[in-house]
Backbone as a printed PyTorch tensor [residue, N CA C, xyz], in Angstrom:
tensor([[[  3.9710,  24.7400,  49.6060],
         [  5.0610,  24.8530,  48.6670],
         [  4.9540,  23.6990,  47.6610]],

        [[  5.0400,  24.0440,  46.3920],
         [  4.8770,  23.0490,  45.3340],
         [  6.2410,  22.6760,  44.7790]],

        [[  6.4910,  21.3790,  44.6780],
         [  7.7610,  20.9060,  44.1440],
         [  7.6780,  20.8300,  42.6250]],

        [[  8.7540,  21.1260,  41.9210],
         [  8.7310,  21.0250,  40.4580],
         [  8.6310,  19.5540,  40.0260]],

        [[  7.8940,  19.3540,  38.9560],
         [  7.7190,  18.0040,  38.4150],
         [  8.8410,  17.7450,  37.4170]],

        [[  9.5630,  16.6850,  37.6150],
         [ 10.6440,  16.3250,  36.6970],
         [ 10.3070,  15.0010,  36.0340]],

        [[ 10.7320,  14.8640,  34.8130],
         [ 10.4970,  13.6340,  34.0750],
         [ 11.5720,  12.6190,  34.4070]],

        [[ 11.1320,  11.4460,  34.8290],
         [ 12.0690,  10.3780,  35.1080],
         [ 11.6640,   9.1700,  34.2830]],

        [[ 12.4370,   8.8290,  33.2680],
         [ 12.0790,   7.6720,  32.4430],
         [ 12.1920,   6.3800,  33.2370]],

        [[ 11.4050,   5.4320,  32.8150],
         [ 11.4390,   4.1350,  33.4840],
         [ 12.7350,   3.4100,  33.1070]],

        [[ 13.0960,   2.3770,  33.8570],
         [ 14.3000,   1.6120,  33.4980],
         [ 14.1880,   0.9440,  32.1270]],

        [[ 12.9730,   0.6500,  31.7060],
         [ 12.7780,   0.0150,  30.3870],
         [ 13.1860,   0.9400,  29.2570]],

        [[ 13.0980,   2.2330,  29.4790],
         [ 13.5010,   3.1980,  28.4560],
         [ 14.9670,   2.9780,  28.0720]],

        [[ 15.8150,   2.7430,  29.0520],
         [ 17.2310,   2.5480,  28.7820],
         [ 17.5150,   1.1810,  28.1620]],

        [[ 16.7560,   0.1840,  28.5780],
         [ 16.9740,  -1.1690,  28.0630],
         [ 16.5560,  -1.2700,  26.6040]],

        [[ 15.3690,  -0.7390,  26.2700],
         [ 14.8610,  -0.8690,  24.9080],
         [ 15.6070,  -0.0110,  23.9000]],

        [[ 16.1920,   1.0750,  24.3300],
         [ 16.9450,   1.9370,  23.4240],
         [ 18.4300,   1.6220,  23.4050]],

        [[ 18.8410,   0.5690,  24.0400],
         [ 20.2460,   0.2020,  24.0840],
         [ 20.6610,  -0.4120,  22.7540]],

        [[ 21.7970,   0.0110,  22.2190],
         [ 22.3060,  -0.5790,  20.9720],
         [ 22.9740,  -1.9180,  21.2220]],

        [[ 23.2010,  -2.2640,  22.4860],
         [ 23.7920,  -3.5660,  22.7850],
         [ 22.7800,  -4.6810,  22.5170]],

        [[ 21.5010,  -4.4070,  22.7160],
         [ 20.4790,  -5.4250,  22.4820],
         [ 20.0190,  -5.4740,  21.0360]],

        [[ 19.8400,  -4.3060,  20.4240],
         [ 19.3350,  -4.2370,  19.0590],
         [ 20.3330,  -3.4780,  18.1950]],

        [[ 20.7100,  -4.0860,  17.0910],
         [ 21.6480,  -3.4100,  16.2010],
         [ 20.9210,  -2.5340,  15.1890]],

        [[ 19.6040,  -2.4680,  15.2940],
         [ 18.8110,  -1.6560,  14.3820],
         [ 17.8410,  -0.8090,  15.1990]],

        [[ 17.4100,   0.3010,  14.6550],
         [ 16.4590,   1.1290,  15.4110],
         [ 15.1020,   0.4550,  15.5060]],

        [[ 14.4010,   0.7020,  16.5930],
         [ 13.1000,   0.0820,  16.7980],
         [ 12.0300,   0.7330,  15.9330]],

        [[ 12.1660,   2.0110,  15.6510],
         [ 11.1580,   2.7140,  14.8680],
         [ 11.2470,   2.3210,  13.4010]],

        [[ 10.1250,   2.3840,  12.7380],
         [ 10.0730,   2.0630,  11.3120],
         [ 10.6720,   3.2240,  10.5340]],

        [[ 11.6070,   2.9320,   9.6440],
         [ 12.2790,   3.9870,   8.9040],
         [ 11.4880,   4.4300,   7.6830]],

        [[ 10.8770,   3.5000,   6.9770],
         [ 10.1850,   3.8250,   5.7400],
         [  8.6950,   3.5740,   5.9120]],

        [[  7.9980,   4.6130,   6.1960],
         [  6.5660,   4.5280,   6.3980],
         [  5.8660,   4.7980,   5.0780]],

        [[  4.9110,   3.9650,   4.7140],
         [  4.1130,   4.1660,   3.5080],
         [  2.7640,   4.7070,   3.9480]],

        [[  2.4320,   5.8670,   3.4280],
         [  1.1840,   6.5340,   3.7980],
         [  0.0940,   6.1300,   2.8040]],

        [[ -1.0610,   5.7020,   3.3290],
         [ -2.1800,   5.2930,   2.4870],
         [ -3.3430,   6.2290,   2.7320]],

        [[ -3.8690,   6.7910,   1.6630],
         [ -5.0640,   7.6290,   1.7510],
         [ -6.0430,   7.1520,   0.6970]],

        [[ -7.2890,   7.5040,   0.8870],
         [ -8.2810,   7.1510,  -0.1200],
         [ -9.1330,   8.3620,  -0.4390]],

        [[ -9.4970,   8.4430,  -1.6910],
         [-10.3860,   9.4730,  -2.1770],
         [-11.5870,   8.7530,  -2.7840]],

        [[-12.6260,   9.4580,  -3.1460],
         [-13.7620,   8.7780,  -3.7900],
         [-13.3880,   8.0930,  -5.1040]],

        [[-12.3090,   8.5680,  -5.7480],
         [-11.9210,   7.9980,  -7.0380],
         [-10.8140,   6.9480,  -6.9570]],

        [[ -9.9730,   6.9940,  -5.8950],
         [ -8.8040,   6.1060,  -5.8870],
         [ -8.2390,   5.9100,  -4.4890]],

        [[ -7.3180,   4.9560,  -4.4010],
         [ -6.4880,   4.7230,  -3.2250],
         [ -5.0880,   5.2250,  -3.5900]],

        [[ -4.4300,   5.9350,  -2.6720],
         [ -3.1230,   6.5210,  -2.9650],
         [ -2.1230,   6.0390,  -1.9190]],

        [[ -1.0420,   5.4160,  -2.3880],
         [  0.0530,   4.9720,  -1.5420],
         [  1.2390,   5.8820,  -1.8360]],

        [[  1.8480,   6.4560,  -0.7870],
         [  3.0220,   7.2940,  -1.0110],
         [  4.1170,   6.9000,  -0.0220]],

        [[  5.3450,   6.8440,  -0.5390],
         [  6.4910,   6.4360,   0.2760],
         [  7.6620,   7.3630,  -0.0100]],

        [[  8.3690,   7.7440,   1.0420],
         [  9.5680,   8.5540,   0.8670],
         [ 10.7560,   7.6270,   0.6500]],

        [[ 11.4190,   7.7850,  -0.4850],
         [ 12.5860,   6.9810,  -0.8320],
         [ 13.7250,   7.9060,  -1.2370]],

        [[ 14.3210,   8.6140,  -0.2830],
         [ 15.3670,   9.5780,  -0.6300],
         [ 16.6310,   8.8800,  -1.1300]],

        [[ 17.2200,   9.4490,  -2.1620],
         [ 18.4760,   8.9260,  -2.6960],
         [ 18.3280,   7.7600,  -3.6450]],

        [[ 17.1200,   7.2780,  -3.8580],
         [ 16.8990,   6.1460,  -4.7570],
         [ 16.5930,   6.6800,  -6.1510]],

        [[ 17.2280,   6.0880,  -7.1560],
         [ 16.9640,   6.5120,  -8.5340],
         [ 15.6610,   5.8870,  -9.0280]],

        [[ 15.0470,   6.5370,  -9.9830],
         [ 13.7670,   6.0890, -10.5250],
         [ 13.8780,   4.6760, -11.1220]],

        [[ 15.0170,   4.3630, -11.7210],
         [ 15.2140,   3.0520, -12.3520],
         [ 15.3000,   1.9210, -11.3310]],

        [[ 15.5960,   2.2350, -10.0720],
         [ 15.7560,   1.2170,  -9.0310],
         [ 14.4440,   0.8400,  -8.3520]],

        [[ 13.3700,   1.5720,  -8.6350],
         [ 12.0830,   1.3260,  -7.9730],
         [ 11.2360,   0.4030,  -8.8320]],

        [[ 10.6770,  -0.6170,  -8.2040],
         [  9.7960,  -1.5740,  -8.8820],
         [  8.4340,  -1.5610,  -8.1990]],

        [[  7.3870,  -1.3730,  -8.9790],
         [  6.0120,  -1.4360,  -8.4850],
         [  5.3360,  -2.5730,  -9.2410]],

        [[  4.8510,  -3.5710,  -8.4990],
         [  4.2800,  -4.7750,  -9.1210],
         [  2.9320,  -5.1010,  -8.5010]],

        [[  2.1030,  -5.7770,  -9.2850],
         [  0.8320,  -6.3060,  -8.7890],
         [  0.9320,  -7.8160,  -8.8880]],

        [[  0.6920,  -8.4990,  -7.7740],
         [  0.8110,  -9.9530,  -7.7120],
         [ -0.5700, -10.5700,  -7.5430]],

        [[ -0.9290, -11.4740,  -8.4280],
         [ -2.1890, -12.2190,  -8.3760],
         [ -3.4300, -11.3250,  -8.3270]],

        [[ -3.3240, -10.1020,  -8.8330],
         [ -4.4170,  -9.1220,  -8.8210],
         [ -4.9180,  -8.8340,  -7.4100]],

        [[ -4.1410,  -9.1750,  -6.3950],
         [ -4.5500,  -8.9860,  -5.0010],
         [ -3.5670,  -8.1650,  -4.1930]],

        [[ -2.3020,  -8.1580,  -4.5880],
         [ -1.2610,  -7.5330,  -3.7750],
         [ -0.4990,  -6.4830,  -4.5760]],

        [[ -0.2060,  -5.3680,  -3.9330],
         [  0.6400,  -4.3370,  -4.4990],
         [  1.9860,  -4.4390,  -3.8050]],

        [[  3.0650,  -4.5650,  -4.5860],
         [  4.4120,  -4.6980,  -4.0390],
         [  5.2300,  -3.4990,  -4.4970]],

        [[  5.8160,  -2.7950,  -3.5370],
         [  6.7150,  -1.6760,  -3.8170],
         [  8.0760,  -2.0780,  -3.2730]],

        [[  9.1190,  -2.0490,  -4.1290],
         [ 10.4410,  -2.4610,  -3.6720],
         [ 11.5240,  -1.7560,  -4.4690]],

        [[ 12.7270,  -1.7950,  -3.9480],
         [ 13.8860,  -1.3210,  -4.6920],
         [ 14.6690,  -2.5380,  -5.1550]],

        [[ 15.2930,  -2.4080,  -6.3020],
         [ 16.0460,  -3.5250,  -6.8690],
         [ 17.3260,  -3.0060,  -7.5070]],

        [[ 18.3410,  -3.8680,  -7.5280],
         [ 19.6020,  -3.5190,  -8.1700],
         [ 19.3850,  -3.4610,  -9.6770]],

        [[ 20.0960,  -2.5590, -10.3290],
         [ 19.9820,  -2.4360, -11.7840],
         [ 21.3150,  -2.7880, -12.4170]],

        [[ 21.2400,  -3.2750, -13.6430],
         [ 22.4230,  -3.6880, -14.3910],
         [ 22.8690,  -2.5280, -15.2730]],

        [[ 24.0360,  -2.0070, -14.9920],
         [ 24.5970,  -0.9340, -15.8270],
         [ 25.2190,  -1.5900, -17.0460]],

        [[ 24.6010,  -1.4600, -18.2040],
         [ 25.0590,  -2.1640, -19.4030],
         [ 26.4110,  -1.6630, -19.9020]],

        [[ 26.7250,  -0.3890, -19.6860],
         [ 27.9880,   0.1330, -20.1960],
         [ 29.1940,  -0.3910, -19.4010]],

        [[ 29.0420,  -0.5670, -18.1100],
         [ 30.1790,  -1.0150, -17.3100],
         [ 30.0500,  -2.4730, -16.8710]],

        [[ 28.9910,  -3.1460, -17.2990],
         [ 28.6970,  -4.5420, -16.9440],
         [ 28.7980,  -4.7860, -15.4380]],

        [[ 28.3490,  -3.8090, -14.6600],
         [ 28.3110,  -3.9260, -13.2150],
         [ 26.8670,  -3.8340, -12.7490]],

        [[ 26.5870,  -4.5070, -11.6620],
         [ 25.2830,  -4.4000, -11.0320],
         [ 25.4370,  -3.4590,  -9.8550]],

        [[ 24.6780,  -2.3660,  -9.8900],
         [ 24.7720,  -1.3990,  -8.8070],
         [ 23.6330,  -1.6090,  -7.8280]],

        [[ 23.9630,  -1.5110,  -6.5650],
         [ 22.9560,  -1.6650,  -5.5170],
         [ 22.2230,  -0.3540,  -5.3260]],

        [[ 20.9330,  -0.4180,  -4.9580],
         [ 20.2160,   0.8290,  -4.6940],
         [ 20.7440,   1.5150,  -3.4370]],

        [[ 20.4310,   2.8000,  -3.3220],
         [ 20.9010,   3.5810,  -2.1690],
         [ 20.3080,   3.0570,  -0.8730]],

        [[ 19.1370,   2.4530,  -0.9390],
         [ 18.5000,   1.8700,   0.2480],
         [ 17.6690,   0.6730,  -0.1840]],

        [[ 17.5460,  -0.3030,   0.7080],
         [ 16.6920,  -1.4530,   0.4190],
         [ 15.3180,  -1.1810,   1.0140]],

        [[ 14.3140,  -1.4890,   0.2340],
         [ 12.9490,  -1.1890,   0.6370],
         [ 12.0320,  -2.2130,  -0.0070]],

        [[ 11.1110,  -2.7750,   0.7650],
         [ 10.0970,  -3.6680,   0.2100],
         [  8.8830,  -3.6640,   1.1300]],

        [[  7.7280,  -3.4020,   0.5450],
         [  6.4590,  -3.4450,   1.2580],
         [  5.4370,  -4.1320,   0.3680]],

        [[  4.5480,  -4.8830,   1.0000],
         [  3.5140,  -5.6140,   0.2750],
         [  2.1690,  -5.2860,   0.9130]],

        [[  1.2080,  -4.8800,   0.0860],
         [ -0.1050,  -4.4760,   0.5650],
         [ -1.1880,  -5.2850,  -0.1190]],

        [[ -2.2020,  -5.6520,   0.6350],
         [ -3.3800,  -6.3060,   0.0670],
         [ -4.2380,  -5.2170,  -0.5580]],

        [[ -4.5650,  -5.3870,  -1.8290],
         [ -5.3720,  -4.3980,  -2.5230],
         [ -6.8360,  -4.5410,  -2.1240]],

        [[ -7.5370,  -3.4380,  -1.9850],
         [ -8.9610,  -3.5130,  -1.6590],
         [ -9.7640,  -4.0300,  -2.8490]],

        [[-11.0000,  -4.4050,  -2.6080],
         [-11.8650,  -4.8770,  -3.6830],
         [-12.3200,  -3.7310,  -4.5620]],

        [[-12.8460,  -4.0770,  -5.7080],
         [-13.3790,  -3.1120,  -6.6810],
         [-12.3720,  -2.0470,  -7.0770]],

        [[-11.2690,  -2.4940,  -7.6530],
         [-10.2730,  -1.5610,  -8.1730],
         [-10.0250,  -1.8700,  -9.6350]],

        [[ -9.4550,  -0.9140, -10.3400],
         [ -9.1210,  -1.0670, -11.7490],
         [ -7.6350,  -1.3750, -11.8530]],

        [[ -7.2930,  -2.6350, -12.0550],
         [ -5.8850,  -3.0680, -12.1070],
         [ -5.1520,  -2.3930, -13.2640]],

        [[ -5.8120,  -2.2760, -14.4170],
         [ -5.1600,  -1.7020, -15.5930],
         [ -4.9010,  -0.2080, -15.4370]],

        [[ -5.5860,   0.4600, -14.5200],
         [ -5.4400,   1.8990, -14.3540],
         [ -4.4340,   2.3110, -13.2980]],

        [[ -3.7070,   1.3660, -12.7050],
         [ -2.7290,   1.7040, -11.6610],
         [ -1.5920,   2.5060, -12.2860]],

        [[ -1.2280,   3.6100, -11.6290],
         [ -0.1400,   4.4460, -12.1260],
         [  0.7800,   4.8140, -10.9640]],

        [[  2.0300,   5.1330, -11.3120],
         [  3.0140,   5.4970, -10.2980],
         [  3.8250,   6.6780, -10.7950]],

        [[  4.2330,   7.5170,  -9.8510],
         [  5.0840,   8.6560, -10.1730],
         [  6.1240,   8.8380,  -9.0770]],

        [[  7.3080,   9.3000,  -9.4660],
         [  8.3940,   9.4980,  -8.5110],
         [  8.9580,  10.8950,  -8.7190]],

        [[  8.8330,  11.7260,  -7.6800],
         [  9.3010,  13.1030,  -7.7890],
         [  9.8080,  13.5690,  -6.4340]],

        [[ 10.9850,  14.1670,  -6.4360],
         [ 11.6160,  14.7160,  -5.2300],
         [ 11.7300,  13.6920,  -4.1030]],

        [[ 12.0600,  12.4470,  -4.4430],
         [ 12.2700,  11.4170,  -3.4360],
         [ 11.0030,  10.7950,  -2.8780]],

        [[  9.8520,  11.1130,  -3.4470],
         [  8.5780,  10.5680,  -2.9680],
         [  7.9170,   9.7790,  -4.0950]],

        [[  7.6520,   8.5080,  -3.8290],
         [  6.9440,   7.6420,  -4.7780],
         [  5.4590,   7.7030,  -4.4570]],

        [[  4.6340,   7.9340,  -5.4790],
         [  3.1870,   7.9720,  -5.3150],
         [  2.5680,   6.9660,  -6.2560]],

        [[  1.8390,   5.9940,  -5.7010],
         [  1.1490,   4.9790,  -6.5030],
         [ -0.3480,   5.2260,  -6.3560]],

        [[ -1.0320,   5.3740,  -7.4900],
         [ -2.4650,   5.6320,  -7.5010],
         [ -3.1850,   4.3970,  -8.0170]],

        [[ -4.1040,   3.8810,  -7.2090],
         [ -4.9010,   2.7010,  -7.5720],
         [ -6.3490,   3.1650,  -7.7200]],

        [[ -6.8400,   3.3010,  -8.9700],
         [ -8.1970,   3.8170,  -9.1520],
         [ -9.2570,   2.7890,  -8.7590]],

        [[-10.3600,   3.3110,  -8.2600],
         [-11.4910,   2.4500,  -7.9180],
         [-12.2450,   2.0970,  -9.1850]],

        [[-12.9200,   0.9620,  -9.1610],
         [-13.7400,   0.5320, -10.2830],
         [-15.2020,   0.7610,  -9.9140]],

        [[-15.8960,   1.4890, -10.7730],
         [-17.2850,   1.8090, -10.4920],
         [-18.2400,   1.0900, -11.4310]],

        [[-17.8320,  -0.0410, -11.9790],
         [-18.7210,  -0.7630, -12.8870],
         [-19.8020,  -1.4590, -12.0840]],

        [[-21.0130,  -1.2530, -12.5100],
         [-22.1370,  -1.9180, -11.8570],
         [-22.5430,  -3.1090, -12.7110]],

        [[-22.6790,  -4.2140, -12.0560],
         [-23.0660,  -5.4210, -12.7720],
         [-24.5740,  -5.5950, -12.6390]],

        [[-25.2820,  -4.9190, -13.4950],
         [-26.7380,  -5.0000, -13.4950],
         [-27.2070,  -5.7000, -14.7570]],

        [[-28.4720,  -5.8050, -14.8870],
         [-29.0070,  -6.3900, -16.0960],
         [-30.2530,  -5.6160, -16.4840]],

        [[-30.6020,  -5.7300, -17.7560],
         [-31.7370,  -5.0100, -18.2920],
         [-32.7710,  -6.0160, -18.7610]],

        [[-34.0170,  -5.8010, -18.3620],
         [-35.1020,  -6.6590, -18.8190],
         [-35.9070,  -5.8580, -19.8330]],

        [[-35.9520,  -6.3880, -21.0300],
         [-36.7200,  -5.7420, -22.0750],
         [-38.2000,  -6.0560, -21.8430]],

        [[-39.0540,  -5.0350, -21.7490],
         [-40.4730,  -5.3050, -21.5070],
         [-41.1130,  -6.1700, -22.5870]],

        [[-40.5620,  -6.1670, -23.7760],
         [-41.1270,  -6.9830, -24.8570],
         [-40.8930,  -8.4670, -24.5960]],

        [[-39.8830,  -8.8170, -23.8150],
         [-39.5700, -10.2150, -23.5350],
         [-40.4240, -10.7980, -22.4080]],

        [[-41.1280,  -9.9590, -21.6610],
         [-41.9320, -10.4260, -20.5350],
         [-43.2980, -10.8470, -21.0670]],

        [[-43.7370, -12.0720, -20.7620],
         [-45.0590, -12.5020, -21.2450],
         [-46.1750, -11.6680, -20.5910]],

        [[-47.3610, -11.6650, -21.2570],
         [-48.4780, -10.8810, -20.7290],
         [-48.9140, -11.3880, -19.3620]],

        [[-48.9020, -12.6680, -19.2220],
         [-49.2960, -13.2480, -17.9480],
         [-48.0790, -13.9220, -17.3440]],

        [[-47.6860, -13.4450, -16.2080],
         [-46.4870, -13.9550, -15.5530],
         [-46.8890, -14.7660, -14.3430]],

        [[-46.4860, -16.0320, -14.3220],
         [-46.8010, -16.8820, -13.1990],
         [-45.5500, -17.0810, -12.3650]],

        [[-45.7310, -16.9470, -11.0800],
         [-44.6250, -17.1650, -10.1680],
         [-44.9380, -18.4220,  -9.3850]],

        [[-44.0620, -19.3720,  -9.5140],
         [-44.2220, -20.6320,  -8.7910],
         [-43.2440, -20.6370,  -7.6480]],

        [[-43.7840, -20.7270,  -6.4500],
         [-42.9110, -20.7710,  -5.2710],
         [-43.5010, -21.7710,  -4.2940]],

        [[-42.6400, -22.4710,  -3.6480],
         [-43.1150, -23.4240,  -2.6390],
         [-43.3230, -22.7070,  -1.3200]],

        [[-44.3800, -23.0380,  -0.6900],
         [-44.6390, -22.4640,   0.6240],
         [-43.8010, -23.1820,   1.6690]],

        [[-43.4040, -22.4680,   2.6530],
         [-42.5670, -23.0580,   3.6880],
         [-43.3620, -23.8300,   4.6930]]])
């Protein structure tokens, strides 16, 4: 005779999910999804209820991408309104990117930041006319 298997959570399950210990949820509420394509890196974040004017996308020291919400000044009522949610994330940008080509779009509560890759090759060209007929290579033997 086989007994049914029942799920019994450990005692830690009750302790860690208790609101008496933590006044905030343990899970991350605002996850930023990062994907890469051959042409660019794409960061997308869900920011429901936030107006487009409240979102700030900044590049710091050409190394960091900062996505945050900020209060805006309503000029007609001389009041500062707080955003619907506070959000701030900072990411280290990968190498070989085009800083001037970074673009952002906000549609249906989803912010999408596109960071294009830079494909410039730093090579050099040797004109055959500049090379002498006889080329001597001087190297010290080890």
